[in-house]
Amino acid sequence: YKDARAIEHIYPLIRTEKQVTKVFEDIEEEPGIILYTVVDQNLARGIDERCAAMGLPCVSVLEPVLAVFQSYLGTPAGRRVG
């Protein structure tokens, strides 16, 4: 991506809907590709829905990793934060 310049916005420890709402207020000001690592499935679903509504691409970075562990270990992920 030779001609692209990434601007990184980092929001650590997002664990509540209120925090997600605040992040999306910022995203509305400076939209772009969203990469997230939220374990809570309800929050992740909400992020996906908000991104879709805004027409923004987003990727749950953890989902492929969790899927590999689930497949290999034969048990679902605990989905516990921390």
PDB file of N, CA and C in Angstrom:
ATOM      1  N   TYR A   1       0.840  -1.180   0.000  1.00  0.00           N
ATOM      2  CA  TYR A   1       0.000   0.000   0.000  1.00  0.00           C
ATOM      3  C   TYR A   1       0.883   1.240   0.000  1.00  0.00           C
ATOM      4  N   LYS A   2       1.666   1.321  -1.029  1.00  0.00           N
ATOM      5  CA  LYS A   2       2.701   2.335  -1.127  1.00  0.00           C
ATOM      6  C   LYS A   2       2.176   3.761  -0.946  1.00  0.00           C
ATOM      7  N   ASP A   3       1.050   4.061  -1.529  1.00  0.00           N
ATOM      8  CA  ASP A   3       0.543   5.431  -1.483  1.00  0.00           C
ATOM      9  C   ASP A   3      -0.438   5.683  -0.338  1.00  0.00           C
ATOM     10  N   ALA A   4      -0.643   4.697   0.503  1.00  0.00           N
ATOM     11  CA  ALA A   4      -1.568   4.851   1.632  1.00  0.00           C
ATOM     12  C   ALA A   4      -0.792   5.180   2.901  1.00  0.00           C
ATOM     13  N   ARG A   5      -1.417   5.963   3.745  1.00  0.00           N
ATOM     14  CA  ARG A   5      -0.815   6.298   5.037  1.00  0.00           C
ATOM     15  C   ARG A   5      -1.820   5.931   6.120  1.00  0.00           C
ATOM     16  N   ALA A   6      -1.454   4.993   6.951  1.00  0.00           N
ATOM     17  CA  ALA A   6      -2.353   4.533   8.008  1.00  0.00           C
ATOM     18  C   ALA A   6      -2.324   5.494   9.188  1.00  0.00           C
ATOM     19  N   ILE A   7      -3.498   5.750   9.712  1.00  0.00           N
ATOM     20  CA  ILE A   7      -3.629   6.504  10.956  1.00  0.00           C
ATOM     21  C   ILE A   7      -4.279   5.550  11.946  1.00  0.00           C
ATOM     22  N   GLU A   8      -3.563   5.241  12.998  1.00  0.00           N
ATOM     23  CA  GLU A   8      -3.998   4.232  13.952  1.00  0.00           C
ATOM     24  C   GLU A   8      -4.658   4.892  15.162  1.00  0.00           C
ATOM     25  N   HIS A   9      -5.847   4.403  15.494  1.00  0.00           N
ATOM     26  CA  HIS A   9      -6.549   4.841  16.701  1.00  0.00           C
ATOM     27  C   HIS A   9      -6.715   3.595  17.569  1.00  0.00           C
ATOM     28  N   ILE A  10      -6.223   3.629  18.778  1.00  0.00           N
ATOM     29  CA  ILE A  10      -6.263   2.468  19.664  1.00  0.00           C
ATOM     30  C   ILE A  10      -7.170   2.776  20.849  1.00  0.00           C
ATOM     31  N   TYR A  11      -8.104   1.856  21.102  1.00  0.00           N
ATOM     32  CA  TYR A  11      -9.035   1.991  22.217  1.00  0.00           C
ATOM     33  C   TYR A  11      -8.919   0.729  23.070  1.00  0.00           C
ATOM     34  N   PRO A  12      -8.082   0.740  24.090  1.00  0.00           N
ATOM     35  CA  PRO A  12      -7.887  -0.465  24.899  1.00  0.00           C
ATOM     36  C   PRO A  12      -9.033  -0.701  25.885  1.00  0.00           C
ATOM     37  N   LEU A  13      -9.215  -1.968  26.214  1.00  0.00           N
ATOM     38  CA  LEU A  13     -10.131  -2.401  27.273  1.00  0.00           C
ATOM     39  C   LEU A  13     -11.574  -1.946  27.054  1.00  0.00           C
ATOM     40  N   ILE A  14     -12.083  -2.103  25.844  1.00  0.00           N
ATOM     41  CA  ILE A  14     -13.479  -1.785  25.552  1.00  0.00           C
ATOM     42  C   ILE A  14     -14.313  -2.996  25.947  1.00  0.00           C
ATOM     43  N   ARG A  15     -15.171  -2.819  26.954  1.00  0.00           N
ATOM     44  CA  ARG A  15     -15.925  -3.952  27.493  1.00  0.00           C
ATOM     45  C   ARG A  15     -17.403  -3.668  27.694  1.00  0.00           C
ATOM     46  N   THR A  16     -17.851  -2.445  27.413  1.00  0.00           N
ATOM     47  CA  THR A  16     -19.261  -2.113  27.616  1.00  0.00           C
ATOM     48  C   THR A  16     -19.836  -1.446  26.373  1.00  0.00           C
ATOM     49  N   GLU A  17     -21.150  -1.497  26.260  1.00  0.00           N
ATOM     50  CA  GLU A  17     -21.836  -0.844  25.139  1.00  0.00           C
ATOM     51  C   GLU A  17     -21.603   0.662  25.168  1.00  0.00           C
ATOM     52  N   LYS A  18     -21.544   1.230  26.357  1.00  0.00           N
ATOM     53  CA  LYS A  18     -21.285   2.669  26.482  1.00  0.00           C
ATOM     54  C   LYS A  18     -19.915   3.021  25.894  1.00  0.00           C
ATOM     55  N   GLN A  19     -18.916   2.201  26.165  1.00  0.00           N
ATOM     56  CA  GLN A  19     -17.579   2.432  25.615  1.00  0.00           C
ATOM     57  C   GLN A  19     -17.578   2.279  24.093  1.00  0.00           C
ATOM     58  N   VAL A  20     -18.306   1.292  23.587  1.00  0.00           N
ATOM     59  CA  VAL A  20     -18.402   1.096  22.136  1.00  0.00           C
ATOM     60  C   VAL A  20     -19.050   2.313  21.484  1.00  0.00           C
ATOM     61  N   THR A  21     -20.087   2.838  22.110  1.00  0.00           N
ATOM     62  CA  THR A  21     -20.766   4.023  21.579  1.00  0.00           C
ATOM     63  C   THR A  21     -19.799   5.190  21.480  1.00  0.00           C
ATOM     64  N   LYS A  22     -18.974   5.392  22.490  1.00  0.00           N
ATOM     65  CA  LYS A  22     -17.985   6.476  22.476  1.00  0.00           C
ATOM     66  C   LYS A  22     -16.976   6.276  21.346  1.00  0.00           C
ATOM     67  N   VAL A  23     -16.520   5.054  21.161  1.00  0.00           N
ATOM     68  CA  VAL A  23     -15.572   4.761  20.085  1.00  0.00           C
ATOM     69  C   VAL A  23     -16.202   5.094  18.734  1.00  0.00           C
ATOM     70  N   PHE A  24     -17.458   4.722  18.545  1.00  0.00           N
ATOM     71  CA  PHE A  24     -18.105   4.986  17.262  1.00  0.00           C
ATOM     72  C   PHE A  24     -18.391   6.464  17.040  1.00  0.00           C
ATOM     73  N   GLU A  25     -18.498   7.226  18.090  1.00  0.00           N
ATOM     74  CA  GLU A  25     -18.587   8.679  17.918  1.00  0.00           C
ATOM     75  C   GLU A  25     -17.296   9.190  17.282  1.00  0.00           C
ATOM     76  N   ASP A  26     -16.174   8.665  17.734  1.00  0.00           N
ATOM     77  CA  ASP A  26     -14.881   9.038  17.146  1.00  0.00           C
ATOM     78  C   ASP A  26     -14.755   8.518  15.711  1.00  0.00           C
ATOM     79  N   ILE A  27     -15.223   7.310  15.473  1.00  0.00           N
ATOM     80  CA  ILE A  27     -15.136   6.720  14.136  1.00  0.00           C
ATOM     81  C   ILE A  27     -15.956   7.526  13.134  1.00  0.00           C
ATOM     82  N   GLU A  28     -17.088   8.054  13.569  1.00  0.00           N
ATOM     83  CA  GLU A  28     -17.895   8.890  12.673  1.00  0.00           C
ATOM     84  C   GLU A  28     -17.107  10.110  12.206  1.00  0.00           C
ATOM     85  N   GLU A  29     -16.246  10.626  13.074  1.00  0.00           N
ATOM     86  CA  GLU A  29     -15.419  11.785  12.722  1.00  0.00           C
ATOM     87  C   GLU A  29     -14.293  11.411  11.756  1.00  0.00           C
ATOM     88  N   GLU A  30     -13.718  10.222  11.942  1.00  0.00           N
ATOM     89  CA  GLU A  30     -12.609   9.759  11.100  1.00  0.00           C
ATOM     90  C   GLU A  30     -12.831   8.290  10.743  1.00  0.00           C
ATOM     91  N   PRO A  31     -13.712   8.011   9.776  1.00  0.00           N
ATOM     92  CA  PRO A  31     -14.020   6.623   9.428  1.00  0.00           C
ATOM     93  C   PRO A  31     -12.861   5.915   8.732  1.00  0.00           C
ATOM     94  N   GLY A  32     -12.855   4.602   8.843  1.00  0.00           N
ATOM     95  CA  GLY A  32     -11.830   3.795   8.194  1.00  0.00           C
ATOM     96  C   GLY A  32     -12.056   2.323   8.478  1.00  0.00           C
ATOM     97  N   ILE A  33     -11.076   1.515   8.161  1.00  0.00           N
ATOM     98  CA  ILE A  33     -11.145   0.072   8.406  1.00  0.00           C
ATOM     99  C   ILE A  33     -11.044  -0.176   9.909  1.00  0.00           C
ATOM    100  N   ILE A  34     -11.904  -1.056  10.412  1.00  0.00           N
ATOM    101  CA  ILE A  34     -11.946  -1.354  11.846  1.00  0.00           C
ATOM    102  C   ILE A  34     -11.411  -2.765  12.081  1.00  0.00           C
ATOM    103  N   LEU A  35     -10.382  -2.876  12.920  1.00  0.00           N
ATOM    104  CA  LEU A  35      -9.880  -4.163  13.400  1.00  0.00           C
ATOM    105  C   LEU A  35     -10.138  -4.194  14.894  1.00  0.00           C
ATOM    106  N   TYR A  36     -10.786  -5.254  15.373  1.00  0.00           N
ATOM    107  CA  TYR A  36     -11.090  -5.284  16.804  1.00  0.00           C
ATOM    108  C   TYR A  36     -10.832  -6.653  17.411  1.00  0.00           C
ATOM    109  N   THR A  37     -10.617  -6.644  18.735  1.00  0.00           N
ATOM    110  CA  THR A  37     -10.333  -7.864  19.492  1.00  0.00           C
ATOM    111  C   THR A  37     -11.244  -7.933  20.702  1.00  0.00           C
ATOM    112  N   VAL A  38     -12.537  -7.927  20.456  1.00  0.00           N
ATOM    113  CA  VAL A  38     -13.533  -7.994  21.525  1.00  0.00           C
ATOM    114  C   VAL A  38     -13.961  -9.450  21.699  1.00  0.00           C
ATOM    115  N   VAL A  39     -13.914  -9.961  22.920  1.00  0.00           N
ATOM    116  CA  VAL A  39     -14.269 -11.351  23.199  1.00  0.00           C
ATOM    117  C   VAL A  39     -15.778 -11.516  23.351  1.00  0.00           C
ATOM    118  N   ASP A  40     -16.444 -10.554  23.973  1.00  0.00           N
ATOM    119  CA  ASP A  40     -17.886 -10.632  24.210  1.00  0.00           C
ATOM    120  C   ASP A  40     -18.633 -10.655  22.873  1.00  0.00           C
ATOM    121  N   GLN A  41     -19.365 -11.745  22.619  1.00  0.00           N
ATOM    122  CA  GLN A  41     -20.028 -11.916  21.332  1.00  0.00           C
ATOM    123  C   GLN A  41     -21.113 -10.874  21.078  1.00  0.00           C
ATOM    124  N   ASN A  42     -21.816 -10.439  22.109  1.00  0.00           N
ATOM    125  CA  ASN A  42     -22.842  -9.410  21.922  1.00  0.00           C
ATOM    126  C   ASN A  42     -22.218  -8.079  21.513  1.00  0.00           C
ATOM    127  N   LEU A  43     -21.125  -7.703  22.162  1.00  0.00           N
ATOM    128  CA  LEU A  43     -20.439  -6.468  21.776  1.00  0.00           C
ATOM    129  C   LEU A  43     -19.873  -6.584  20.362  1.00  0.00           C
ATOM    130  N   ALA A  44     -19.295  -7.739  20.041  1.00  0.00           N
ATOM    131  CA  ALA A  44     -18.734  -7.944  18.705  1.00  0.00           C
ATOM    132  C   ALA A  44     -19.824  -7.845  17.641  1.00  0.00           C
ATOM    133  N   ARG A  45     -20.972  -8.451  17.901  1.00  0.00           N
ATOM    134  CA  ARG A  45     -22.091  -8.378  16.963  1.00  0.00           C
ATOM    135  C   ARG A  45     -22.526  -6.933  16.768  1.00  0.00           C
ATOM    136  N   GLY A  46     -22.575  -6.181  17.862  1.00  0.00           N
ATOM    137  CA  GLY A  46     -22.936  -4.767  17.777  1.00  0.00           C
ATOM    138  C   GLY A  46     -21.939  -3.965  16.955  1.00  0.00           C
ATOM    139  N   ILE A  47     -20.663  -4.268  17.112  1.00  0.00           N
ATOM    140  CA  ILE A  47     -19.627  -3.591  16.324  1.00  0.00           C
ATOM    141  C   ILE A  47     -19.815  -3.913  14.846  1.00  0.00           C
ATOM    142  N   ASP A  48     -20.030  -5.191  14.535  1.00  0.00           N
ATOM    143  CA  ASP A  48     -20.252  -5.593  13.143  1.00  0.00           C
ATOM    144  C   ASP A  48     -21.460  -4.869  12.548  1.00  0.00           C
ATOM    145  N   GLU A  49     -22.539  -4.788  13.320  1.00  0.00           N
ATOM    146  CA  GLU A  49     -23.760  -4.137  12.837  1.00  0.00           C
ATOM    147  C   GLU A  49     -23.546  -2.645  12.611  1.00  0.00           C
ATOM    148  N   ARG A  50     -22.862  -1.999  13.531  1.00  0.00           N
ATOM    149  CA  ARG A  50     -22.595  -0.560  13.371  1.00  0.00           C
ATOM    150  C   ARG A  50     -21.711  -0.295  12.159  1.00  0.00           C
ATOM    151  N   CYS A  51     -20.696  -1.135  11.983  1.00  0.00           N
ATOM    152  CA  CYS A  51     -19.817  -0.968  10.821  1.00  0.00           C
ATOM    153  C   CYS A  51     -20.601  -1.157   9.527  1.00  0.00           C
ATOM    154  N   ALA A  52     -21.450  -2.168   9.482  1.00  0.00           N
ATOM    155  CA  ALA A  52     -22.256  -2.413   8.282  1.00  0.00           C
ATOM    156  C   ALA A  52     -23.164  -1.224   7.996  1.00  0.00           C
ATOM    157  N   ALA A  53     -23.782  -0.678   9.037  1.00  0.00           N
ATOM    158  CA  ALA A  53     -24.673   0.472   8.867  1.00  0.00           C
ATOM    159  C   ALA A  53     -23.921   1.692   8.343  1.00  0.00           C
ATOM    160  N   MET A  54     -22.648   1.814   8.721  1.00  0.00           N
ATOM    161  CA  MET A  54     -21.829   2.943   8.278  1.00  0.00           C
ATOM    162  C   MET A  54     -21.111   2.657   6.964  1.00  0.00           C
ATOM    163  N   GLY A  55     -21.222   1.420   6.476  1.00  0.00           N
ATOM    164  CA  GLY A  55     -20.529   1.044   5.249  1.00  0.00           C
ATOM    165  C   GLY A  55     -19.032   0.910   5.416  1.00  0.00           C
ATOM    166  N   LEU A  56     -18.607   0.558   6.627  1.00  0.00           N
ATOM    167  CA  LEU A  56     -17.176   0.428   6.918  1.00  0.00           C
ATOM    168  C   LEU A  56     -16.784  -1.043   7.031  1.00  0.00           C
ATOM    169  N   PRO A  57     -15.644  -1.417   6.459  1.00  0.00           N
ATOM    170  CA  PRO A  57     -15.169  -2.789   6.632  1.00  0.00           C
ATOM    171  C   PRO A  57     -14.648  -2.988   8.054  1.00  0.00           C
ATOM    172  N   CYS A  58     -14.938  -4.161   8.618  1.00  0.00           N
ATOM    173  CA  CYS A  58     -14.405  -4.459   9.951  1.00  0.00           C
ATOM    174  C   CYS A  58     -14.064  -5.941  10.036  1.00  0.00           C
ATOM    175  N   VAL A  59     -13.100  -6.241  10.892  1.00  0.00           N
ATOM    176  CA  VAL A  59     -12.618  -7.609  11.063  1.00  0.00           C
ATOM    177  C   VAL A  59     -12.416  -7.883  12.544  1.00  0.00           C
ATOM    178  N   SER A  60     -13.000  -8.986  13.008  1.00  0.00           N
ATOM    179  CA  SER A  60     -12.707  -9.474  14.347  1.00  0.00           C
ATOM    180  C   SER A  60     -11.415 -10.276  14.256  1.00  0.00           C
ATOM    181  N   VAL A  61     -10.352  -9.740  14.782  1.00  0.00           N
ATOM    182  CA  VAL A  61      -9.034 -10.360  14.667  1.00  0.00           C
ATOM    183  C   VAL A  61      -8.960 -11.673  15.449  1.00  0.00           C
ATOM    184  N   LEU A  62      -9.709 -11.791  16.532  1.00  0.00           N
ATOM    185  CA  LEU A  62      -9.639 -12.984  17.375  1.00  0.00           C
ATOM    186  C   LEU A  62     -10.429 -14.172  16.841  1.00  0.00           C
ATOM    187  N   GLU A  63     -11.485 -13.943  16.079  1.00  0.00           N
ATOM    188  CA  GLU A  63     -12.366 -15.035  15.668  1.00  0.00           C
ATOM    189  C   GLU A  63     -11.648 -16.186  14.966  1.00  0.00           C
ATOM    190  N   PRO A  64     -10.780 -15.930  13.983  1.00  0.00           N
ATOM    191  CA  PRO A  64     -10.091 -17.063  13.346  1.00  0.00           C
ATOM    192  C   PRO A  64      -9.200 -17.837  14.321  1.00  0.00           C
ATOM    193  N   VAL A  65      -8.581 -17.137  15.238  1.00  0.00           N
ATOM    194  CA  VAL A  65      -7.713 -17.787  16.230  1.00  0.00           C
ATOM    195  C   VAL A  65      -8.551 -18.660  17.160  1.00  0.00           C
ATOM    196  N   LEU A  66      -9.661 -18.126  17.653  1.00  0.00           N
ATOM    197  CA  LEU A  66     -10.545 -18.898  18.530  1.00  0.00           C
ATOM    198  C   LEU A  66     -11.106 -20.117  17.802  1.00  0.00           C
ATOM    199  N   ALA A  67     -11.443 -19.962  16.532  1.00  0.00           N
ATOM    200  CA  ALA A  67     -11.986 -21.078  15.750  1.00  0.00           C
ATOM    201  C   ALA A  67     -10.967 -22.210  15.618  1.00  0.00           C
ATOM    202  N   VAL A  68      -9.699 -21.879  15.420  1.00  0.00           N
ATOM    203  CA  VAL A  68      -8.655 -22.908  15.316  1.00  0.00           C
ATOM    204  C   VAL A  68      -8.514 -23.651  16.641  1.00  0.00           C
ATOM    205  N   PHE A  69      -8.496 -22.922  17.747  1.00  0.00           N
ATOM    206  CA  PHE A  69      -8.398 -23.570  19.059  1.00  0.00           C
ATOM    207  C   PHE A  69      -9.605 -24.472  19.309  1.00  0.00           C
ATOM    208  N   GLN A  70     -10.801 -23.977  18.997  1.00  0.00           N
ATOM    209  CA  GLN A  70     -12.018 -24.775  19.187  1.00  0.00           C
ATOM    210  C   GLN A  70     -11.951 -26.058  18.372  1.00  0.00           C
ATOM    211  N   SER A  71     -11.541 -25.940  17.124  1.00  0.00           N
ATOM    212  CA  SER A  71     -11.463 -27.099  16.243  1.00  0.00           C
ATOM    213  C   SER A  71     -10.425 -28.102  16.744  1.00  0.00           C
ATOM    214  N   TYR A  72      -9.273 -27.616  17.107  1.00  0.00           N
ATOM    215  CA  TYR A  72      -8.188 -28.494  17.538  1.00  0.00           C
ATOM    216  C   TYR A  72      -8.496 -29.154  18.878  1.00  0.00           C
ATOM    217  N   LEU A  73      -9.017 -28.371  19.817  1.00  0.00           N
ATOM    218  CA  LEU A  73      -9.278 -28.888  21.161  1.00  0.00           C
ATOM    219  C   LEU A  73     -10.622 -29.593  21.282  1.00  0.00           C
ATOM    220  N   GLY A  74     -11.504 -29.365  20.309  1.00  0.00           N
ATOM    221  CA  GLY A  74     -12.812 -30.013  20.329  1.00  0.00           C
ATOM    222  C   GLY A  74     -13.741 -29.489  21.398  1.00  0.00           C
ATOM    223  N   THR A  75     -13.529 -28.262  21.806  1.00  0.00           N
ATOM    224  CA  THR A  75     -14.374 -27.662  22.837  1.00  0.00           C
ATOM    225  C   THR A  75     -14.549 -26.179  22.536  1.00  0.00           C
ATOM    226  N   PRO A  76     -15.716 -25.625  22.848  1.00  0.00           N
ATOM    227  CA  PRO A  76     -15.921 -24.198  22.568  1.00  0.00           C
ATOM    228  C   PRO A  76     -15.064 -23.303  23.463  1.00  0.00           C
ATOM    229  N   ALA A  77     -14.762 -22.125  22.943  1.00  0.00           N
ATOM    230  CA  ALA A  77     -13.985 -21.144  23.709  1.00  0.00           C
ATOM    231  C   ALA A  77     -14.792 -20.674  24.908  1.00  0.00           C
ATOM    232  N   GLY A  78     -14.097 -20.379  25.997  1.00  0.00           N
ATOM    233  CA  GLY A  78     -14.759 -19.919  27.210  1.00  0.00           C
ATOM    234  C   GLY A  78     -15.295 -18.507  27.102  1.00  0.00           C
ATOM    235  N   ARG A  79     -14.705 -17.685  26.231  1.00  0.00           N
ATOM    236  CA  ARG A  79     -15.139 -16.302  26.008  1.00  0.00           C
ATOM    237  C   ARG A  79     -15.097 -15.465  27.276  1.00  0.00           C
ATOM    238  N   ARG A  80     -14.129 -15.736  28.130  1.00  0.00           N
ATOM    239  CA  ARG A  80     -13.976 -14.964  29.359  1.00  0.00           C
ATOM    240  C   ARG A  80     -12.956 -13.859  29.124  1.00  0.00           C
ATOM    241  N   VAL A  81     -13.318 -12.653  29.476  1.00  0.00           N
ATOM    242  CA  VAL A  81     -12.424 -11.507  29.313  1.00  0.00           C
ATOM    243  C   VAL A  81     -11.313 -11.580  30.343  1.00  0.00           C
ATOM    244  N   GLY A  82     -10.090 -11.223  29.907  1.00  0.00           N
ATOM    245  CA  GLY A  82      -8.978 -11.167  30.844  1.00  0.00           C
ATOM    246  C   GLY A  82      -8.039 -12.215  30.588  1.00  0.00           C
TER     247      GLY A  82
END
